[in-house]
PDB file of C-alpha atoms in Angstrom:
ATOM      1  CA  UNK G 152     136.843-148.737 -49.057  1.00 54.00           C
ATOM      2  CA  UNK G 153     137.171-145.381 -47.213  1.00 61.00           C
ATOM      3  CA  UNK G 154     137.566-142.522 -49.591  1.00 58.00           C
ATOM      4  CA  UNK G 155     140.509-141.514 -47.392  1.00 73.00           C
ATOM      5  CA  UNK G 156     142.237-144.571 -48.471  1.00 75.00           C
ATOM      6  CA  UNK G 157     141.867-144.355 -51.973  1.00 80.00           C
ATOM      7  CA  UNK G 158     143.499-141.464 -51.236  1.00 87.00           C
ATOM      8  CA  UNK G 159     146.150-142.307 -49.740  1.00 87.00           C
ATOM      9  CA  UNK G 160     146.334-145.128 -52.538  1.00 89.00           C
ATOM     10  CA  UNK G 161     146.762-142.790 -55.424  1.00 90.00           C
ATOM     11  CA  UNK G 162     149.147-140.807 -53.525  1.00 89.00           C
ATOM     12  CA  UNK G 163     151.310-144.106 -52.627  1.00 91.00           C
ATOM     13  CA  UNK G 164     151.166-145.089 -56.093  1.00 91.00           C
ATOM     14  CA  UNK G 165     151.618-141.507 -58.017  1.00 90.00           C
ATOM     15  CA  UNK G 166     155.161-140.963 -56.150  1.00 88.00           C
ATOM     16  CA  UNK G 167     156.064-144.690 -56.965  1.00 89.00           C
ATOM     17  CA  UNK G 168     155.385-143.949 -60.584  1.00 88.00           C
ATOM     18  CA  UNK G 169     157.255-140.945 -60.363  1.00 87.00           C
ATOM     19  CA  UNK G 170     160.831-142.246 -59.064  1.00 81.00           C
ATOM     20  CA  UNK G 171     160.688-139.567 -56.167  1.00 79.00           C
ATOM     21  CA  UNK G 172     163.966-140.098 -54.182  1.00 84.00           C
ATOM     22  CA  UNK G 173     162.773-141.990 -51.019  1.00 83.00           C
ATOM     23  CA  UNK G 174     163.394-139.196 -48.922  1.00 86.00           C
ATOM     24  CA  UNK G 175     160.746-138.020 -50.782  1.00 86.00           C
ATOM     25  CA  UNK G 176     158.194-140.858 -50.358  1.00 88.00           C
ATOM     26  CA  UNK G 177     159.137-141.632 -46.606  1.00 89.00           C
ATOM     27  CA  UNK G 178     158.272-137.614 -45.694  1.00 90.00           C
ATOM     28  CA  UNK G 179     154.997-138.656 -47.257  1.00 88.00           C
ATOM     29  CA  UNK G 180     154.356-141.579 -45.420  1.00 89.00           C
ATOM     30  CA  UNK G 181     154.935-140.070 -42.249  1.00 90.00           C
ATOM     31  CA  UNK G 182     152.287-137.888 -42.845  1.00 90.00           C
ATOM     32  CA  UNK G 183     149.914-140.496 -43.164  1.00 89.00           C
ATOM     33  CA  UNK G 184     147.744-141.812 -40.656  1.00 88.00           C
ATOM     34  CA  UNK G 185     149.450-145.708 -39.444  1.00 85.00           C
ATOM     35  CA  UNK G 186     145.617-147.397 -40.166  1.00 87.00           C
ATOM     36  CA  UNK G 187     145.030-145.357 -43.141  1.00 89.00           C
ATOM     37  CA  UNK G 188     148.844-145.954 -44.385  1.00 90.00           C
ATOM     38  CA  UNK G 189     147.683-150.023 -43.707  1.00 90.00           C
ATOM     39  CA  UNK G 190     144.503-150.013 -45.658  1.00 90.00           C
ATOM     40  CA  UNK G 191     145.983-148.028 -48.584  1.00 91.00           C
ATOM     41  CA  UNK G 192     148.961-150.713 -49.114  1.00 93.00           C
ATOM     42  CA  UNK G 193     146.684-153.274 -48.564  1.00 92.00           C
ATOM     43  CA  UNK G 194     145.097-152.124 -51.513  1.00 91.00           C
ATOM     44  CA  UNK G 195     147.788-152.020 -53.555  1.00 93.00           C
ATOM     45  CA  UNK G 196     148.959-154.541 -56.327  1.00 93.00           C
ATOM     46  CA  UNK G 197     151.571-157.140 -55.329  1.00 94.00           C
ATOM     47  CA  UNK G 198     154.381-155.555 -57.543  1.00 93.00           C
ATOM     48  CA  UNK G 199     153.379-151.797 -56.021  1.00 94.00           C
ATOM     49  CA  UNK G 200     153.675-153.529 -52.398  1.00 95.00           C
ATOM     50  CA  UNK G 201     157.108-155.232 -53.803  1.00 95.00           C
ATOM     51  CA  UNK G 202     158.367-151.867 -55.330  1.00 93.00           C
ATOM     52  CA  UNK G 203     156.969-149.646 -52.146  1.00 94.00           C
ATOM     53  CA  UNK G 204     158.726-152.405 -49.437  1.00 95.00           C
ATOM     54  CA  UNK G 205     162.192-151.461 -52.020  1.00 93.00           C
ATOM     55  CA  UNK G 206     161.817-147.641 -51.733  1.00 92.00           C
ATOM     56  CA  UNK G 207     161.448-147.391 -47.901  1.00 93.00           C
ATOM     57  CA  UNK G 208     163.556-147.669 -45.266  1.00 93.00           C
ATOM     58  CA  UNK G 209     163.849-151.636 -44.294  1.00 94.00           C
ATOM     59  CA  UNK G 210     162.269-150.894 -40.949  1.00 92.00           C
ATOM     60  CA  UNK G 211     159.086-149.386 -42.260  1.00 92.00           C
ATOM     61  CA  UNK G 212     159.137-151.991 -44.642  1.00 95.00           C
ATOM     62  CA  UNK G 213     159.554-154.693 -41.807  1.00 95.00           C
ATOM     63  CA  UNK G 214     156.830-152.770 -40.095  1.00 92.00           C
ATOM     64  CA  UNK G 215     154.403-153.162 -42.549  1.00 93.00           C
ATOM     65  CA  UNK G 216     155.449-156.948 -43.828  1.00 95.00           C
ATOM     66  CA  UNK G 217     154.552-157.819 -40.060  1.00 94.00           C
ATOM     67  CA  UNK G 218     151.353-156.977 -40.910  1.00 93.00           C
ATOM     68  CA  UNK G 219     150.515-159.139 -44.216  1.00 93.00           C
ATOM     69  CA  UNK G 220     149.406-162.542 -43.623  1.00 93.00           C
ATOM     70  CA  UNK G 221     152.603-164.809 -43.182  1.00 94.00           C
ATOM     71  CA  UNK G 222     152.150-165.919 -46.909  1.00 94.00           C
ATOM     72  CA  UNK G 223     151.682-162.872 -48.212  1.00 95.00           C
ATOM     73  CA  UNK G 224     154.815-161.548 -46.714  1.00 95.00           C
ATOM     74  CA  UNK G 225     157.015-164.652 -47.985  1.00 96.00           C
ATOM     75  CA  UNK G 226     155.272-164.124 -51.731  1.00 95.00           C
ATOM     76  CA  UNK G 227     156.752-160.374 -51.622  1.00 95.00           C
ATOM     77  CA  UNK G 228     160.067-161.145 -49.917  1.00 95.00           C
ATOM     78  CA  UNK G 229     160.531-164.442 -52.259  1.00 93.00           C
ATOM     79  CA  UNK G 230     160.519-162.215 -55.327  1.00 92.00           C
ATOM     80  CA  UNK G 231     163.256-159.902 -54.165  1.00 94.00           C
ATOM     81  CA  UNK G 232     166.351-160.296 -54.655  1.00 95.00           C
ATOM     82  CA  UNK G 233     167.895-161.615 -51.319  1.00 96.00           C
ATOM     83  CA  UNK G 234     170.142-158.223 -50.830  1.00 96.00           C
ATOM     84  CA  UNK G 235     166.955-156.354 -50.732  1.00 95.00           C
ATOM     85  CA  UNK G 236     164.640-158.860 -48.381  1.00 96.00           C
ATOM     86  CA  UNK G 237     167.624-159.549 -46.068  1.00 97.00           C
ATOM     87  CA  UNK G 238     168.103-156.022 -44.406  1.00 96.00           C
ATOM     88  CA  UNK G 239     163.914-155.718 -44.431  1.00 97.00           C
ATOM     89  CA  UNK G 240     164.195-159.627 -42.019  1.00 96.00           C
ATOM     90  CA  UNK G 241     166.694-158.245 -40.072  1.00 94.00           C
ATOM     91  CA  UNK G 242     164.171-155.498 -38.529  1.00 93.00           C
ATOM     92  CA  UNK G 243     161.246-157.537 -37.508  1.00 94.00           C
ATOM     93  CA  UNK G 244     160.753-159.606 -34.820  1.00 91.00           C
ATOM     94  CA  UNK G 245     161.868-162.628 -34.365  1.00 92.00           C
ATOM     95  CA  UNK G 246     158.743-164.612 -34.398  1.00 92.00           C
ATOM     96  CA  UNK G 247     157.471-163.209 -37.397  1.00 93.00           C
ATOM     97  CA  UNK G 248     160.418-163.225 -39.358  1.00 95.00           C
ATOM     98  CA  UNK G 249     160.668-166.968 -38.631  1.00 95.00           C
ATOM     99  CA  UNK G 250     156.611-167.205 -39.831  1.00 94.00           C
ATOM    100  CA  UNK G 251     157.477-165.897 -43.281  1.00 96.00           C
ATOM    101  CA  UNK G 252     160.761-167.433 -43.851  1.00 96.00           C
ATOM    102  CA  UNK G 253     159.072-170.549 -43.357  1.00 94.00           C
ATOM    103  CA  UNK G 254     156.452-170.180 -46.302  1.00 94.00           C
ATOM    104  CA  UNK G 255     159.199-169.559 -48.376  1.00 94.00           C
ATOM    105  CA  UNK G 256     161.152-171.962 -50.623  1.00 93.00           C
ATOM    106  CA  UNK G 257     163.837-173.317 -49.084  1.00 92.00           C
ATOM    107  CA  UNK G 258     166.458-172.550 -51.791  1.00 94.00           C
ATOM    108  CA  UNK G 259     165.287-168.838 -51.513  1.00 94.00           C
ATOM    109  CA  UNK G 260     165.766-168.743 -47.647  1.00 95.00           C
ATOM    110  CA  UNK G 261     168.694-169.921 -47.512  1.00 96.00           C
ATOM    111  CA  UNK G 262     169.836-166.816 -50.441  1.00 96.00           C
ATOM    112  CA  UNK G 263     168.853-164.589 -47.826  1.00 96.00           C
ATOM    113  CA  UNK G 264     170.213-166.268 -44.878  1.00 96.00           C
ATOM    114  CA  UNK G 265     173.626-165.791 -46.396  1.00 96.00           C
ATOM    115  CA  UNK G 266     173.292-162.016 -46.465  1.00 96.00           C
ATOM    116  CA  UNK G 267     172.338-162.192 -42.432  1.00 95.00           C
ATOM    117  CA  UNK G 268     174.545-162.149 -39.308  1.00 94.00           C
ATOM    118  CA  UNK G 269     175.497-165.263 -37.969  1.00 95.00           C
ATOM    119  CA  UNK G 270     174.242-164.876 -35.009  1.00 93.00           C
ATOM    120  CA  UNK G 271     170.720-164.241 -36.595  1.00 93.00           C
ATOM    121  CA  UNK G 272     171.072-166.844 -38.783  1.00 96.00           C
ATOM    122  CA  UNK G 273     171.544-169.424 -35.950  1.00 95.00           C
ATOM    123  CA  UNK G 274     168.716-167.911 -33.879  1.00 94.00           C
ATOM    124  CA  UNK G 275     166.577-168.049 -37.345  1.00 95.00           C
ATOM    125  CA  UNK G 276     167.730-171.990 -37.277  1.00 95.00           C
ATOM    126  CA  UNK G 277     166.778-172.718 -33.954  1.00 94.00           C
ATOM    127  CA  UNK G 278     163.401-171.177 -34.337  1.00 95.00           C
ATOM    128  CA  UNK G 279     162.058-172.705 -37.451  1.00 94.00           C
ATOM    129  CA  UNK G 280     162.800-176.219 -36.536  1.00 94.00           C
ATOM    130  CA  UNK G 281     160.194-175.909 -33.947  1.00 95.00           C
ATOM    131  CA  UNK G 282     156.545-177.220 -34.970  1.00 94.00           C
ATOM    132  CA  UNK G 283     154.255-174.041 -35.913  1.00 91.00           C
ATOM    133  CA  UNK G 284     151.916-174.497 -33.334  1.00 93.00           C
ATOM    134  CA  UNK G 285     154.095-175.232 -30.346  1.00 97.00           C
ATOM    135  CA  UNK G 286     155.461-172.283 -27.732  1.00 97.00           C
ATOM    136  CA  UNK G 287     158.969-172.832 -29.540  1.00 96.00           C
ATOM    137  CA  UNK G 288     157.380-172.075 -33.086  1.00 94.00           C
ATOM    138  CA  UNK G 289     155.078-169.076 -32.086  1.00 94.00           C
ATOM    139  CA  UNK G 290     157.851-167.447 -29.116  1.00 95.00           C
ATOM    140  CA  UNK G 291     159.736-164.292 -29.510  1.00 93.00           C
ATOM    141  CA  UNK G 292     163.042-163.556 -28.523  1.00 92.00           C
ATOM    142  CA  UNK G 293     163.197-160.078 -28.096  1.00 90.00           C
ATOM    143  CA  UNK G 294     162.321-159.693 -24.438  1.00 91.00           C
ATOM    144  CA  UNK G 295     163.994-157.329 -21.509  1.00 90.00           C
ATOM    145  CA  UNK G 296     166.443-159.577 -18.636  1.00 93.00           C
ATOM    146  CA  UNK G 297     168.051-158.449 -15.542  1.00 96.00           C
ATOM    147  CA  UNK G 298     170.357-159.964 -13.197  1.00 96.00           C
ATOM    148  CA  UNK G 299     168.099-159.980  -9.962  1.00 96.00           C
ATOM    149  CA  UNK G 300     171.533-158.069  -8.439  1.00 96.00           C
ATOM    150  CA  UNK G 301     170.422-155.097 -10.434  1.00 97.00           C
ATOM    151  CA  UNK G 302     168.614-151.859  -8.891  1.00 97.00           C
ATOM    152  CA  UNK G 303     165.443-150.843  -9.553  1.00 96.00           C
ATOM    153  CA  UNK G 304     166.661-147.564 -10.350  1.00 96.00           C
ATOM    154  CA  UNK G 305     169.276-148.607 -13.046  1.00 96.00           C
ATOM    155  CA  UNK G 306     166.950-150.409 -14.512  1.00 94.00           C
ATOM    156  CA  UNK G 307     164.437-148.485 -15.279  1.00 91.00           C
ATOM    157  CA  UNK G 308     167.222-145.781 -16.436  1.00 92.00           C
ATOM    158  CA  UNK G 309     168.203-148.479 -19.329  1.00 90.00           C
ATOM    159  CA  UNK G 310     164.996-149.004 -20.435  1.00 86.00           C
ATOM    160  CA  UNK G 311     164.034-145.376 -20.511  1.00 83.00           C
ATOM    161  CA  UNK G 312     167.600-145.183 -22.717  1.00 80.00           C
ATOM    162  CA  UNK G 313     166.834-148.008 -25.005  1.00 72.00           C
ATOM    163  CA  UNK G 314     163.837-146.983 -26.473  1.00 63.00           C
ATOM    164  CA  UNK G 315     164.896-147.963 -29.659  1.00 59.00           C
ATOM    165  CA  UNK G 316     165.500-151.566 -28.510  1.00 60.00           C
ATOM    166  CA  UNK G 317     162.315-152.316 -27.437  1.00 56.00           C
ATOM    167  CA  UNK G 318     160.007-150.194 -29.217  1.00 53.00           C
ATOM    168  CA  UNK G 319     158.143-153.319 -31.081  1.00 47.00           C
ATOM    169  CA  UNK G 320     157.681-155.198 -27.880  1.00 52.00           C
ATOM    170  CA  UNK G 321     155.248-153.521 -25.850  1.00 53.00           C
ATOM    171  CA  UNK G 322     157.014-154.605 -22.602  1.00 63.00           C
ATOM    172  CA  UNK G 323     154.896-155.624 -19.726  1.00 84.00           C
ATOM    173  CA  UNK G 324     157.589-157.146 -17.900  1.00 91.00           C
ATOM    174  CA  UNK G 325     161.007-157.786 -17.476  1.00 93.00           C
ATOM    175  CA  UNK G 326     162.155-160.980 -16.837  1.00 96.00           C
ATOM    176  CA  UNK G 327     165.068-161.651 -13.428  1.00 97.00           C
ATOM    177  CA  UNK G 328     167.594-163.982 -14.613  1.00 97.00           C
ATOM    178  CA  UNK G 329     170.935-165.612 -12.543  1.00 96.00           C
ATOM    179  CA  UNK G 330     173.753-166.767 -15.104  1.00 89.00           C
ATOM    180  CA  UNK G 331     172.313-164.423 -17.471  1.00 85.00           C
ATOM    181  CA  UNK G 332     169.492-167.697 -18.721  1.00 92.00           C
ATOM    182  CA  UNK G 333     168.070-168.740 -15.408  1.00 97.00           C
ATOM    183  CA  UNK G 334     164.601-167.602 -14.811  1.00 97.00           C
ATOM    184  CA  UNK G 335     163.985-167.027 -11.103  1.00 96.00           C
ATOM    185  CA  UNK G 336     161.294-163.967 -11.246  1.00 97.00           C
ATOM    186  CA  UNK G 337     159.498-161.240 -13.081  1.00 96.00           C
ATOM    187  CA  UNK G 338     158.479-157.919 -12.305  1.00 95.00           C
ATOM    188  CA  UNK G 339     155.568-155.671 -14.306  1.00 92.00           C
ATOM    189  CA  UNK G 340     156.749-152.937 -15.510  1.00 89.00           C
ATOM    190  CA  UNK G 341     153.617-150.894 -13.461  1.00 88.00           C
ATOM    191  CA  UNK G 342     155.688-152.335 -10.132  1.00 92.00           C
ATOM    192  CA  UNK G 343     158.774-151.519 -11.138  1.00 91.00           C
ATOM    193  CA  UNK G 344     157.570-147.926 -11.743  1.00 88.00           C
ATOM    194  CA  UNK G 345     156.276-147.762  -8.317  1.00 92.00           C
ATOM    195  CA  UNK G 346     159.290-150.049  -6.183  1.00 95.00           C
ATOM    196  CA  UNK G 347     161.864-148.031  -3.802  1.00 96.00           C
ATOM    197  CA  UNK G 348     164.701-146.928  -6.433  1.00 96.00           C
ATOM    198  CA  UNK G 349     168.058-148.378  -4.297  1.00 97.00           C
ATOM    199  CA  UNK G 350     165.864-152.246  -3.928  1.00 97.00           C
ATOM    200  CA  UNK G 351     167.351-154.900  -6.193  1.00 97.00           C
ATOM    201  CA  UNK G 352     164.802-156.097  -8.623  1.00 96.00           C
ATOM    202  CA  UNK G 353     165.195-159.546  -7.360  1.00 95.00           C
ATOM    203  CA  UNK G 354     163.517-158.492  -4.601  1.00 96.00           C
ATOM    204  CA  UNK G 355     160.933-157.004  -5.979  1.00 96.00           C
ATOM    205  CA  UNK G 356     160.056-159.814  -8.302  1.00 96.00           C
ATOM    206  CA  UNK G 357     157.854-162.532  -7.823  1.00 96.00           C
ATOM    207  CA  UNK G 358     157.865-166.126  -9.402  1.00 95.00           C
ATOM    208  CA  UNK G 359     157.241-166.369 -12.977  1.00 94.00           C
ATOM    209  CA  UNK G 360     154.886-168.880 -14.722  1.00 96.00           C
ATOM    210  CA  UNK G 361     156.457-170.588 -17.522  1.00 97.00           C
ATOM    211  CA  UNK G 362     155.671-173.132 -20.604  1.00 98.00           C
ATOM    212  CA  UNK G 363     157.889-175.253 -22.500  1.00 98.00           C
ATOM    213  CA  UNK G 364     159.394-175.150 -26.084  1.00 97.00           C
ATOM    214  CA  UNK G 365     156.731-178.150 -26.863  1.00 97.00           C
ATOM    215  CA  UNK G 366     153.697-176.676 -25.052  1.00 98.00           C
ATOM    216  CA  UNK G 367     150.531-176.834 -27.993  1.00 97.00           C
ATOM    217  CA  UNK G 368     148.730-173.936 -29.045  1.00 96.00           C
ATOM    218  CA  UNK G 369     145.641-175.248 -27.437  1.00 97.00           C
ATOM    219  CA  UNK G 370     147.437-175.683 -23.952  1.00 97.00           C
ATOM    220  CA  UNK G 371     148.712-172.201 -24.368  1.00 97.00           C
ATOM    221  CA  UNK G 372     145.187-170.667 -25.375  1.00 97.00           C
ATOM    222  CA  UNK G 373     143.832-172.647 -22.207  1.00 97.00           C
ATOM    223  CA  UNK G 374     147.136-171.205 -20.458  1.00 97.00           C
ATOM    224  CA  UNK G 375     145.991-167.664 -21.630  1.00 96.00           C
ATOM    225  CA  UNK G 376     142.462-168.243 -20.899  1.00 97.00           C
ATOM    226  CA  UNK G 377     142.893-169.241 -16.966  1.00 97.00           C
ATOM    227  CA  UNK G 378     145.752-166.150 -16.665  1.00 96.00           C
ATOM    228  CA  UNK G 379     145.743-162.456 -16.926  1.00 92.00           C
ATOM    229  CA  UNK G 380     149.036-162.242 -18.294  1.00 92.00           C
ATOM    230  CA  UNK G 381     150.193-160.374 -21.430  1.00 91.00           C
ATOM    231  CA  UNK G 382     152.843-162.489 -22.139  1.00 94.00           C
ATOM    232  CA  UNK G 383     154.521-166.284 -20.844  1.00 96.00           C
ATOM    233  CA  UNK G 384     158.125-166.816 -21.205  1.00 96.00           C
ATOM    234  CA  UNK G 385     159.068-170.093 -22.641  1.00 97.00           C
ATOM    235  CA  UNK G 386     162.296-171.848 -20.618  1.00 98.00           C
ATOM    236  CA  UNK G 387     163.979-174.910 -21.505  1.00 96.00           C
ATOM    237  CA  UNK G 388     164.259-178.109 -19.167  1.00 95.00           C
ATOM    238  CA  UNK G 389     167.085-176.254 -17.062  1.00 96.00           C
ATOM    239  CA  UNK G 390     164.466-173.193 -16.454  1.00 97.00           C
ATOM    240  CA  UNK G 391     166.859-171.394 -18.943  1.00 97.00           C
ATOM    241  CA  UNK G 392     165.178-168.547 -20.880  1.00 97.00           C
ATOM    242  CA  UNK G 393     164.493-169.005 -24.187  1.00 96.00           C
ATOM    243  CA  UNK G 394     161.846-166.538 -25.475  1.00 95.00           C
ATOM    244  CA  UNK G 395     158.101-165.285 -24.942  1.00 96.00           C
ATOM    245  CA  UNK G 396     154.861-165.813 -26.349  1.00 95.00           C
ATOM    246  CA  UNK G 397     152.431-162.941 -26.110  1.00 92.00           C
ATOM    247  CA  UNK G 398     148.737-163.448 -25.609  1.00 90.00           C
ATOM    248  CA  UNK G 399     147.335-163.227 -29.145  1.00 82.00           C
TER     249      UNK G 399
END
């Protein structure tokens, strides 16, 4: 262990002791290094991690809850109460929100289920019925889709102006749809940069490899092995969009 992050550890752990406001503690944080900020709360006792992930903001907290090990994350969200885990699920991403809820006990999901939207709840639903190691149980479904009617110049000017929307997705593409589901192309993002501003998009795409909900973690390793793609979208019997898995 770095002496930097025993550092950062007593630090972490003197303004938790302390009851600083979390104004206080967040200021702190931000001045802290991301790795070094990871190695010092890795470090940390479980009840120091549980009383830290309580004191921030709920999307540092999902931040750094991304980062555990699936069962570590459901062992510090399980011990909350479920008005202080739900808002901290509601910020991370869909797939691993789905991995921690389903270490969890099912009583205690379903506590915290009750203090989400509905629509997350159903998409949370959806998710975890699918087998852990198929596309359906590893996808995301936070992913950018135009109508190939759209111009290349609008839509780069809404991604520029949703920064906020995509910032934990490190977008490589952006996915054409018809009837708002319906794959029919994608486009890299590199392209897109680089493609006359007035063209529509659908015209700029090209035809998008796909997997199923059902395809096996092995087929999709082999899958990521043969292609030098970032990321696969997953589409349902109708070629209906349904989410992305990224190349691990």
């Amino acid at each position: 262990m770095s002496q930097n992050t025993v550092s950062v550890r007593k630090q972490i752990r003197e303004l938790l002791e302390s009851g600083e406001p979390p104004a206080t503690l967040e200021k702190t944080l931000d001045e802290i290094e991301s790795a070094e900020l990871l190695h010092a709360v890795f470090q940390l006792s479980e009840a120091e991690q549980r009383l830290l992930l309580s004191a921030i903001a709920s999307e540092r907290a999902a931040h750094l809850v991304e980062e555990f090990p699936s069962s570590h994350g459901a062992d510090l969200i399980e011990d909350m109460s479920p008005q202080e885990a739900a808002p901290i699920l509601e910020e991370m991403a869909s797939n691993f929100r789905v991995d921690v809820l389903s270490e969890m006990d099912r009583v205690d999901t379903e506590a915290i289920l009750e203090h989400l939207e509905e629509e997350d709840v159903q998409e949370i639903r959806e998710l975890i019925a699918y087998p852990a190691d198929v596309a359906g149980g590893l996808m995301m479904t936070e992913f950018a889709t135009y109508p190939k009617t759209s111009l290349v110049r609008d839509v780069v000017e809404d991604l520029t102006g949703r920064e906020g929307d995509y910032e934990f997705l490190t977008v490589h593409y952006i996915y054409v749809v018809v009837k708002k589901h319906l794959l029919v192309g994608v486009v890299r993002l590199r392209d897109l940069v680089f493609a006359d501003p007035e063209a529509r998009i659908g015209d700029v795409a090209t035809k998008a490899m796909s997997v199923s909900a059902n395809t096996s973690l092995a087929e999709l390793e082999q899958f990521f092995a043969e292609n030098d793609i970032a990321a696969v979208p997953v589409v349902d019997h109708r070629n209906y969009l349904l989410g992305i898995v990224r190349r691990r």
